[in-house]
Structures are given as C-alpha cells and as structure tokens.
Tab-separated table of C-alpha atoms and ligand atoms in Angstrom:
chain	number	residue	atom	x	y	z
A	291	MET	CA	-28.750	53.983	-19.253
A	292	GLN	CA	-26.247	54.599	-16.457
A	293	GLN	CA	-23.730	51.891	-17.343
A	294	PHE	CA	-23.538	48.925	-19.718
A	295	LEU	CA	-22.194	45.737	-18.189
A	296	SER	CA	-24.985	43.284	-18.969
A	297	VAL	CA	-28.461	42.996	-20.504
A	298	SER	CA	-29.997	44.058	-17.197
A	299	ASP	CA	-28.501	47.560	-17.473
A	300	SER	CA	-31.085	48.428	-20.133
A	301	GLU	CA	-34.704	48.899	-19.104
A	302	ASP	CA	-35.769	47.818	-22.593
A	303	PRO	CA	-32.974	45.897	-24.349
A	304	GLY	CA	-35.300	44.998	-27.268
A	305	SER	CA	-35.670	48.698	-28.075
A	306	LEU	CA	-31.868	48.984	-28.410
A	307	VAL	CA	-32.004	46.623	-31.398
A	308	LYS	CA	-34.582	48.792	-33.171
A	309	LYS	CA	-32.728	52.028	-32.362
A	310	ALA	CA	-29.450	50.517	-33.588
A	311	LEU	CA	-31.067	49.605	-36.912
A	312	ALA	CA	-32.271	53.211	-37.244
A	313	LEU	CA	-28.720	54.451	-36.532
A	314	LYS	CA	-27.386	52.102	-39.215
A	315	LYS	CA	-29.610	53.936	-41.736
A	316	ASP	CA	-28.534	57.390	-40.512
A	317	PRO	CA	-25.256	57.107	-38.541
A	318	PHE	CA	-24.410	60.835	-38.460
A	319	GLY	CA	-27.889	62.239	-37.772
A	320	ASN	CA	-27.275	62.868	-34.077
A	321	GLN	CA	-24.124	64.736	-32.966
A	322	ILE	CA	-24.913	64.583	-29.239
A	323	GLY	CA	-21.302	63.589	-28.520
A	324	LYS	CA	-19.776	66.929	-29.577
A	325	ASN	CA	-17.221	68.089	-26.963
A	326	LYS	CA	-17.552	64.767	-25.126
A	327	THR	CA	-14.727	62.236	-24.842
A	328	LEU	CA	-14.823	58.454	-24.770
A	329	GLY	CA	-11.943	56.615	-23.112
A	330	LEU	CA	-11.229	52.994	-24.036
A	331	VAL	CA	-9.073	50.946	-21.678
A	332	PHE	CA	-7.734	47.600	-22.877
A	333	PHE	CA	-6.206	44.992	-20.586
A	334	ASN	CA	-6.337	42.543	-23.547
A	335	PRO	CA	-6.089	42.509	-27.349
A	336	SER	CA	-8.966	43.644	-29.549
A	337	LEU	CA	-9.614	44.451	-33.191
A	338	ARG	CA	-13.402	44.782	-33.617
A	339	THR	CA	-14.280	46.242	-30.240
A	340	ARG	CA	-11.518	48.812	-30.471
A	341	MET	CA	-12.334	49.990	-34.000
A	342	SER	CA	-16.142	49.679	-33.942
A	343	THR	CA	-16.466	51.514	-30.636
A	344	GLN	CA	-14.171	54.315	-31.817
A	345	LYS	CA	-16.161	54.573	-35.040
A	346	ALA	CA	-19.448	54.601	-33.119
A	347	ALA	CA	-18.182	57.436	-30.917
A	348	MET	CA	-16.951	59.412	-33.946
A	349	ASN	CA	-20.356	58.945	-35.635
A	350	LEU	CA	-21.867	60.778	-32.636
A	351	GLY	CA	-19.251	63.545	-32.790
A	352	MET	CA	-17.227	62.342	-29.781
A	353	ASN	CA	-13.467	62.413	-29.310
A	354	VAL	CA	-11.797	59.140	-28.363
A	355	MET	CA	-8.729	58.238	-26.303
A	356	VAL	CA	-7.395	54.694	-26.178
A	357	MET	CA	-5.221	53.322	-23.377
A	358	ASN	CA	-3.619	49.896	-23.880
A	359	ILE	CA	-3.043	49.571	-20.182
A	360	ASP	CA	-1.444	46.122	-20.439
A	361	LYS	CA	1.295	47.486	-22.722
A	362	ASP	CA	1.579	51.220	-22.078
A	363	GLY	CA	0.533	51.663	-18.466
A	364	TRP	CA	2.062	50.766	-15.129
A	365	LYS	CA	1.502	47.197	-13.933
A	366	ILE	CA	-1.886	47.221	-12.252
A	367	GLU	CA	-2.651	45.811	-8.801
A	368	THR	CA	-6.272	44.657	-8.592
A	369	HIS	CA	-6.609	43.436	-5.000
A	370	ASP	CA	-7.929	45.719	-2.300
A	371	GLY	CA	-5.562	46.235	0.608
A	372	ALA	CA	-2.569	44.766	-1.252
A	373	ILE	CA	0.888	45.620	0.093
A	374	MET	CA	2.421	46.805	-3.149
A	375	ASP	CA	6.052	45.875	-2.615
A	376	GLY	CA	6.160	43.475	-5.580
A	377	ASP	CA	5.924	43.951	-9.372
A	378	ASN	CA	2.594	45.769	-9.491
A	379	GLN	CA	3.076	49.527	-9.662
A	380	GLU	CA	-0.322	51.235	-9.630
A	381	HIS	CA	-3.549	50.280	-7.905
A	382	ILE	CA	-6.648	49.852	-10.039
A	383	LYS	CA	-8.575	52.253	-7.795
A	384	ASP	CA	-6.117	55.063	-8.517
A	385	ALA	CA	-5.866	54.282	-12.243
A	386	ALA	CA	-9.655	54.049	-12.683
A	387	ARG	CA	-10.347	57.266	-10.770
A	388	VAL	CA	-7.690	59.247	-12.641
A	389	MET	CA	-8.589	57.993	-16.145
A	390	SER	CA	-12.243	58.733	-15.497
A	391	GLN	CA	-11.369	62.404	-14.839
A	392	TYR	CA	-10.212	62.872	-18.432
A	393	VAL	CA	-13.296	61.428	-20.154
A	394	ASP	CA	-17.101	61.469	-20.102
A	395	VAL	CA	-17.633	57.745	-20.678
A	396	LEU	CA	-15.116	54.963	-20.064
A	397	GLY	CA	-15.030	51.539	-21.774
A	398	VAL	CA	-13.048	48.668	-20.257
A	399	ARG	CA	-11.924	45.332	-21.704
A	400	THR	CA	-10.744	42.729	-19.253
A	401	PHE	CA	-10.494	38.965	-19.818
A	402	PRO	CA	-10.708	36.323	-17.078
A	403	ALA	CA	-7.484	34.652	-15.913
A	404	LEU	CA	-9.312	31.255	-16.089
A	405	LYS	CA	-7.527	30.100	-12.934
A	406	SER	CA	-10.180	30.675	-10.271
A	407	ARG	CA	-13.881	30.598	-11.078
A	408	GLU	CA	-14.721	32.587	-7.957
A	409	GLU	CA	-12.252	35.312	-8.872
A	410	ASP	CA	-13.383	35.542	-12.517
A	411	TYR	CA	-17.104	35.427	-11.747
A	412	SER	CA	-16.683	38.120	-9.080
A	413	GLU	CA	-15.872	40.503	-11.986
A	414	ASN	CA	-13.392	42.248	-9.708
A	415	VAL	CA	-11.674	44.329	-12.408
A	416	ILE	CA	-14.712	45.858	-14.110
A	417	ASN	CA	-16.488	46.268	-10.761
A	418	GLN	CA	-13.526	48.233	-9.401
A	419	PHE	CA	-13.860	50.535	-12.418
A	420	VAL	CA	-17.561	50.968	-11.659
A	421	LYS	CA	-16.747	51.708	-8.030
A	422	HIS	CA	-13.929	54.187	-8.571
A	423	SER	CA	-14.797	55.847	-11.893
A	424	GLU	CA	-16.462	59.247	-11.878
A	425	VAL	CA	-18.158	58.522	-15.230
A	426	PRO	CA	-20.339	55.725	-16.681
A	427	ILE	CA	-18.596	52.432	-17.496
A	428	ILE	CA	-19.187	50.370	-20.643
A	429	SER	CA	-18.019	46.760	-20.789
A	430	LEU	CA	-15.887	46.075	-23.854
A	431	GLU	CA	-15.976	42.374	-22.766
A	432	SER	CA	-15.419	41.479	-19.149
A	433	ALA	CA	-14.535	38.216	-17.433
A	434	THR	CA	-18.012	36.720	-17.829
A	435	ARG	CA	-19.945	38.822	-20.384
A	436	HIS	CA	-19.619	40.624	-23.731
A	437	PRO	CA	-22.800	42.701	-24.026
A	438	LEU	CA	-21.751	44.875	-27.006
A	439	GLN	CA	-21.143	41.667	-28.960
A	440	SER	CA	-24.478	40.151	-27.917
A	441	LEU	CA	-26.380	43.290	-28.863
A	442	ALA	CA	-24.699	43.227	-32.301
A	443	ASP	CA	-25.673	39.550	-32.568
A	444	LEU	CA	-29.322	40.397	-31.881
A	445	ILE	CA	-29.231	43.238	-34.426
A	446	THR	CA	-27.872	40.759	-37.004
A	447	ILE	CA	-30.527	38.149	-36.176
A	448	GLU	CA	-33.256	40.814	-36.407
A	449	GLU	CA	-31.975	41.734	-39.892
A	450	LEU	CA	-32.514	38.119	-41.011
A	451	GLY	CA	-36.233	38.613	-40.330
A	452	ILE	CA	-36.892	34.987	-39.329
A	453	LYS	CA	-39.975	34.471	-37.154
A	454	LYS	CA	-39.221	32.376	-34.040
A	455	PRO	CA	-35.794	31.300	-35.339
A	456	LYS	CA	-34.262	28.029	-34.168
A	457	VAL	CA	-30.892	29.127	-32.812
A	458	VAL	CA	-28.103	26.744	-31.844
A	459	LEU	CA	-25.150	27.963	-29.808
A	460	SER	CA	-22.560	25.331	-30.648
A	461	TRP	CA	-19.298	24.647	-28.869
A	462	ALA	CA	-16.407	24.184	-31.300
A	463	PRO	CA	-12.771	23.147	-30.842
A	464	HIS	CA	-9.909	25.554	-30.142
A	465	PRO	CA	-6.202	25.077	-29.362
A	466	ARG	CA	-6.374	27.285	-26.234
A	467	ILE	CA	-8.722	27.546	-23.281
A	468	LEU	CA	-11.046	30.500	-23.802
A	469	PRO	CA	-13.463	32.552	-21.696
A	470	GLN	CA	-17.188	31.803	-21.427
A	471	ALA	CA	-18.075	35.503	-21.770
A	472	VAL	CA	-19.343	35.579	-25.374
A	473	SER	CA	-21.498	32.468	-24.874
A	474	ASN	CA	-22.863	33.500	-21.456
A	475	SER	CA	-23.780	36.879	-22.809
A	476	PHE	CA	-25.335	35.549	-26.028
A	477	LEU	CA	-27.648	33.309	-23.989
A	478	GLU	CA	-28.559	36.168	-21.656
A	479	TRP	CA	-29.518	38.416	-24.606
A	480	ILE	CA	-31.181	35.883	-26.933
A	481	LYS	CA	-33.687	35.221	-24.111
A	482	ILE	CA	-35.298	38.604	-24.750
A	483	THR	CA	-36.225	37.476	-28.299
A	484	ASP	CA	-38.751	34.859	-29.463
A	485	ALA	CA	-35.947	32.487	-30.578
A	486	GLU	CA	-35.949	28.800	-29.664
A	487	VAL	CA	-32.474	28.202	-28.220
A	488	THR	CA	-30.376	25.032	-27.993
A	489	LEU	CA	-26.927	24.815	-26.458
A	490	ALA	CA	-24.897	22.104	-28.222
A	491	CYS	CA	-21.737	21.110	-26.359
A	492	PRO	CA	-19.735	18.084	-25.285
A	493	GLU	CA	-20.457	16.769	-21.789
A	494	GLY	CA	-18.700	18.883	-19.174
A	495	TYR	CA	-18.991	22.086	-21.245
A	496	GLU	CA	-22.409	23.184	-19.951
A	497	LEU	CA	-22.353	26.832	-18.866
A	498	ASP	CA	-23.246	28.369	-15.504
A	499	ASP	CA	-26.907	27.685	-14.538
A	500	GLN	CA	-27.747	31.392	-14.486
A	501	PHE	CA	-27.229	31.481	-18.278
A	502	ILE	CA	-28.687	28.103	-19.369
A	503	ASP	CA	-31.949	28.398	-17.461
A	504	GLY	CA	-34.701	27.633	-20.018
A	505	VAL	CA	-32.211	26.565	-22.708
A	506	THR	CA	-32.315	23.053	-24.245
A	507	ILE	CA	-28.956	21.284	-23.804
A	508	CYS	CA	-27.906	18.774	-26.463
A	509	HIS	CA	-24.688	16.747	-26.409
A	510	ASP	CA	-25.211	15.516	-29.988
A	511	GLN	CA	-24.114	18.256	-32.410
A	512	ASP	CA	-25.721	16.664	-35.512
A	513	LYS	CA	-29.072	16.311	-33.756
A	514	ALA	CA	-28.931	19.892	-32.514
A	515	PHE	CA	-28.226	21.196	-36.027
A	516	GLU	CA	-31.303	19.534	-37.599
A	517	GLY	CA	-33.653	22.244	-38.844
A	518	ALA	CA	-31.694	25.106	-37.229
A	519	ASP	CA	-31.966	28.594	-38.749
A	520	ILE	CA	-28.853	29.963	-37.044
A	521	ILE	CA	-25.665	28.248	-35.906
A	522	TYR	CA	-23.731	30.479	-33.519
A	523	ALA	CA	-20.322	28.866	-33.040
A	524	LYS	CA	-17.922	29.542	-30.191
A	525	ASN	CA	-15.319	27.753	-28.188
A	526	TRP	CA	-15.388	28.159	-24.441
A	527	SER	CA	-13.563	26.354	-21.662
A	528	SER	CA	-15.333	24.247	-19.057
A	529	TYR	CA	-17.237	26.132	-16.355
A	530	HIS	CA	-17.694	23.076	-14.150
A	531	HIS	CA	-14.088	21.859	-14.480
A	532	TYR	CA	-12.750	25.391	-14.396
A	533	GLY	CA	-9.570	26.132	-16.321
A	534	GLN	CA	-9.266	22.512	-17.459
A	535	ARG	CA	-9.193	21.069	-20.946
A	536	LEU	CA	-11.561	18.099	-21.161
A	537	GLU	CA	-11.182	15.212	-23.554
A	538	VAL	CA	-13.662	15.479	-26.432
A	539	LYS	CA	-14.053	12.350	-28.547
A	540	GLN	CA	-16.226	13.565	-31.449
A	541	ASP	CA	-15.080	16.140	-33.989
A	542	TRP	CA	-16.993	19.356	-33.234
A	543	THR	CA	-15.455	21.437	-36.072
A	544	ILE	CA	-18.301	22.985	-38.068
A	545	THR	CA	-18.225	21.747	-41.664
A	546	SER	CA	-20.447	22.209	-44.711
A	547	ASP	CA	-21.779	18.674	-44.152
A	548	LYS	CA	-22.964	19.690	-40.694
A	549	MET	CA	-24.428	22.955	-41.996
A	550	ALA	CA	-26.353	20.855	-44.572
A	551	LEU	CA	-28.353	19.372	-41.670
A	552	THR	CA	-29.775	22.824	-40.879
A	553	ASN	CA	-32.678	24.708	-42.416
A	554	ASN	CA	-30.361	26.578	-44.806
A	555	GLY	CA	-28.909	27.901	-41.538
A	556	LYS	CA	-26.753	30.996	-41.230
A	557	PHE	CA	-23.375	30.670	-39.526
A	558	MET	CA	-22.397	33.280	-36.923
A	559	HIS	CA	-19.216	33.830	-34.905
A	560	CYS	CA	-17.985	36.860	-32.964
A	561	LEU	CA	-14.458	36.649	-34.497
A	562	PRO	CA	-11.512	36.289	-34.335
A	563	ILE	CA	-11.967	32.723	-35.575
A	564	ARG	CA	-9.403	29.938	-35.959
A	565	ARG	CA	-10.139	28.831	-39.516
A	566	ASN	CA	-10.366	25.072	-40.132
A	567	VAL	CA	-10.445	24.434	-36.380
A	568	VAL	CA	-13.644	26.122	-35.202
A	569	ALA	CA	-15.208	25.967	-38.674
A	570	THR	CA	-13.961	25.234	-42.185
A	571	ASP	CA	-13.073	27.962	-44.681
A	572	GLU	CA	-16.135	27.042	-46.741
A	573	VAL	CA	-18.492	27.563	-43.791
A	574	ILE	CA	-16.908	30.879	-42.808
A	575	ASP	CA	-16.770	32.174	-46.381
A	576	HIS	CA	-20.525	31.530	-46.779
A	577	SER	CA	-21.450	33.005	-43.407
A	578	ILE	CA	-22.802	36.291	-42.062
A	579	VAL	CA	-19.782	37.002	-39.816
A	580	TYR	CA	-18.890	40.258	-41.600
A	581	GLN	CA	-22.444	41.601	-41.323
A	582	GLN	CA	-22.253	40.650	-37.642
A	583	ALA	CA	-18.906	42.455	-37.199
A	584	LYS	CA	-20.236	45.557	-39.004
A	585	ASN	CA	-23.158	45.641	-36.569
A	586	ARG	CA	-20.700	46.065	-33.690
A	587	GLU	CA	-20.535	49.719	-34.778
A	588	PHE	CA	-24.250	50.239	-34.228
A	589	SER	CA	-24.467	48.269	-30.998
A	590	ALA	CA	-21.765	50.548	-29.584
A	591	GLN	CA	-23.392	53.647	-31.069
A	592	VAL	CA	-26.818	52.989	-29.542
A	593	VAL	CA	-25.276	52.299	-26.133
A	594	LEU	CA	-23.201	55.504	-26.250
A	595	LEU	CA	-26.244	57.440	-27.421
A	596	GLU	CA	-28.419	56.191	-24.543
A	597	ILE	CA	-25.697	57.001	-22.003
A	598	LEU	CA	-25.104	60.496	-23.457
A	599	GLU	CA	-28.844	61.227	-23.581
A	600	ARG	CA	-29.109	60.441	-19.875
A	601	MET	CA	-26.213	62.814	-19.098
A	602	LYS	CA	-27.831	65.831	-20.796
B	238	SUO	N1	-13.705	39.319	-28.211
B	238	SUO	C1	-14.082	38.169	-28.868
B	238	SUO	C2	-13.494	36.903	-28.334
B	238	SUO	C3	-12.310	37.060	-27.447
B	238	SUO	C4	-11.744	35.776	-26.929
B	238	SUO	N2	-11.094	35.045	-27.998
B	238	SUO	C5	-9.823	34.740	-27.969
B	238	SUO	O1	-9.137	35.044	-27.030
B	238	SUO	C6	-9.286	33.983	-29.177
B	238	SUO	C7	-7.796	34.043	-29.226
B	238	SUO	C8	-7.176	32.939	-30.045
B	238	SUO	O2	-7.741	32.507	-31.044
B	238	SUO	O3	-6.104	32.496	-29.616
B	238	SUO	C9	-12.849	34.935	-26.292
B	238	SUO	O4	-13.041	33.790	-26.679
B	238	SUO	O5	-13.529	35.448	-25.383
B	239	CP	N1	-15.592	40.114	-31.332
B	239	CP	C1	-14.702	40.880	-30.661
B	239	CP	O1	-14.965	41.372	-29.557
B	239	CP	O2	-13.525	41.066	-31.299
B	239	CP	P1	-12.219	41.741	-30.711
B	239	CP	O3	-11.782	40.852	-29.572
B	239	CP	O4	-11.272	41.765	-31.840
B	239	CP	O5	-12.578	43.088	-30.195
C-alpha cells in the first residue's frame, strides 16, 4: 500500500480485516517499524485516532511524533497562489513538505468546514499533503472519509461471525452539524462484505450518490430496524442541503424499544457519542462500541504494516 485515504488504496481490503485479526492475537510479533517514525498531524480534536494509531505504531516498534497543528503550529494557508498578507502564516505546501522530512509515514486529520460542498469534497487539505509530502500519507479522517474507522468497523463485524448480516446505518440526532465522513466511508467499506445494507435517514439526509449506490434507503427508522443484526448509528449533516440543519419531525434517538425491533441487533458507533441524544444510556451500555474502539488499534496497525512492508 502506498497511501491510505480510502478503500480503493488497498488492492485487497478484505485481506486487511483478516490480517488485523491476526495482529490482534499477536500484536508485537513483527517489529518492522524499528528505527522508523510515524508523524501524526491533527487539524482537529481526536481521542481514539490519536491514541490507537500511536499504540499501533508502538506495537510495530515505531517512534511517534504528534503535531497538533491547529493549536501549536502557525496558522495554515490552504489555497494555492494565496497572497499571504492576512492572518495565515505558513502555507500548507511548506508545512507538509517539511514535516514529511522528519518522518517515514505521515497521518493527517482534517475535518470539513461544512460551508462549501465543492471545497470539502475536493479534499484540498489531505490532497495537498499527498502532493507535497515526501512520505506516504494516511488519512486519520478527512473531509469526506474515515477509512481507519471503517476498517475497524469491518473487523468488529467480522468478529461477530454473522453470515450475510443485515446492517442498518441509521441517522441519529445531534446538537451540531457534523461531517458525512464516517457514514460515507462505512458505506464504501461495507460494500466489500456480504452484508445487506440499509441507510435509514430522514428525508433530505441521503448521502452522496457515489456512496449510496446499491444501498436500500428507508425513511422509516422502525421499519428499517426490523430484523436487523447490526445498527450502526451516526449523525451527519445534509449533503443535498449542504451545511444546513433540516427540520426532522420524528424522534430518531436510538432507544431500547427501537433496538427491540431488531434481530437481537448489536449497536455500533464510532464515538464520541452524545449520550441520550444519539442513543440512550441503556443502548450504549449494552453495545459493542468499546470492542469497536479497541479494534481501531489493529486497523491502524495493519495499515502501517502494509505501508512499511512496501517500503522495505
Ligand atoms: N472521529 C469520529 C467522529 C468525528 C466527528 N464528530 C464530532 O465532531 C462530534 C463532536 C460533538 O459531539 O460535538 C464526526 O462526526 O465526523
Ligand atoms: N472515532 C474516532 O475517530 O474518534 P476520535 O475523533 O476521538 O479520534
């Protein structure tokens, strides 16, 4: 693997799931990362991605450097050709090139601004890193995708051992407007499995066509939940009415009553989760979200391993 920005960067993404499960059994068996350094650049907050990716790198014997560029760096200009006489102090092309000289692999987290769909879906920030970095780039969640999360989700689903699982990706309420990245990415990855996938969301919350191709869309949450094996909950803001908050009449919070409609379904969420807004305490406390979060370590480890193996 040369880089990891989406499912299409792996020739055989299904094999990553199996290799990750093997790493989970023997995390320290391969020290290929000795004398190699991973850099992690954060434009946004993170708990799981930060810690699981550092742990994954340490499992392989790597050193890790973390740069919270939004807090500790100069203010970054992201537009090509900008006349930098305003607040922004350092151009992304200079920052990316320089940081890449200190490390062997570079991870980048960058959220969308949710103001312009064209700007966000152009993936300008992470693509500038790809363009100007001298080393492979790993997405730690970009404007439109979160592949390390989706790979961990697939590892978790594989561990459940359900044949042809009925999976529902359900929209849920949230006090803020959030990116579509986790949901887009989940749909892009779940397609490589034999799962039957339904997207449950209020009208106006359908995702970009490139992600929902082949997915059943259901605007009735109760109906979607009937017989489901897995409920993957997430809030996302409207793709079609970009950056807007649409009126939603029904209550989409996931409760135990709704989970009772499923086939003893497992509840998944990438975290962080707004308790008693996205889902009730009872649902979260009986869920597999911690198993899912633990698997972030092995999704990151298998990706680092594949990248390091290619560099040998
Ligand atoms: N990395 C996992 C999710 C990150 C982000 N969630 C958030 O920003 C939630 C913040 C809050 O609850 O205010 C998202 O939805 O893409
Ligand atoms: N799920 C996830 O990516 O969490 P963080 O935003 O805390 O890294």
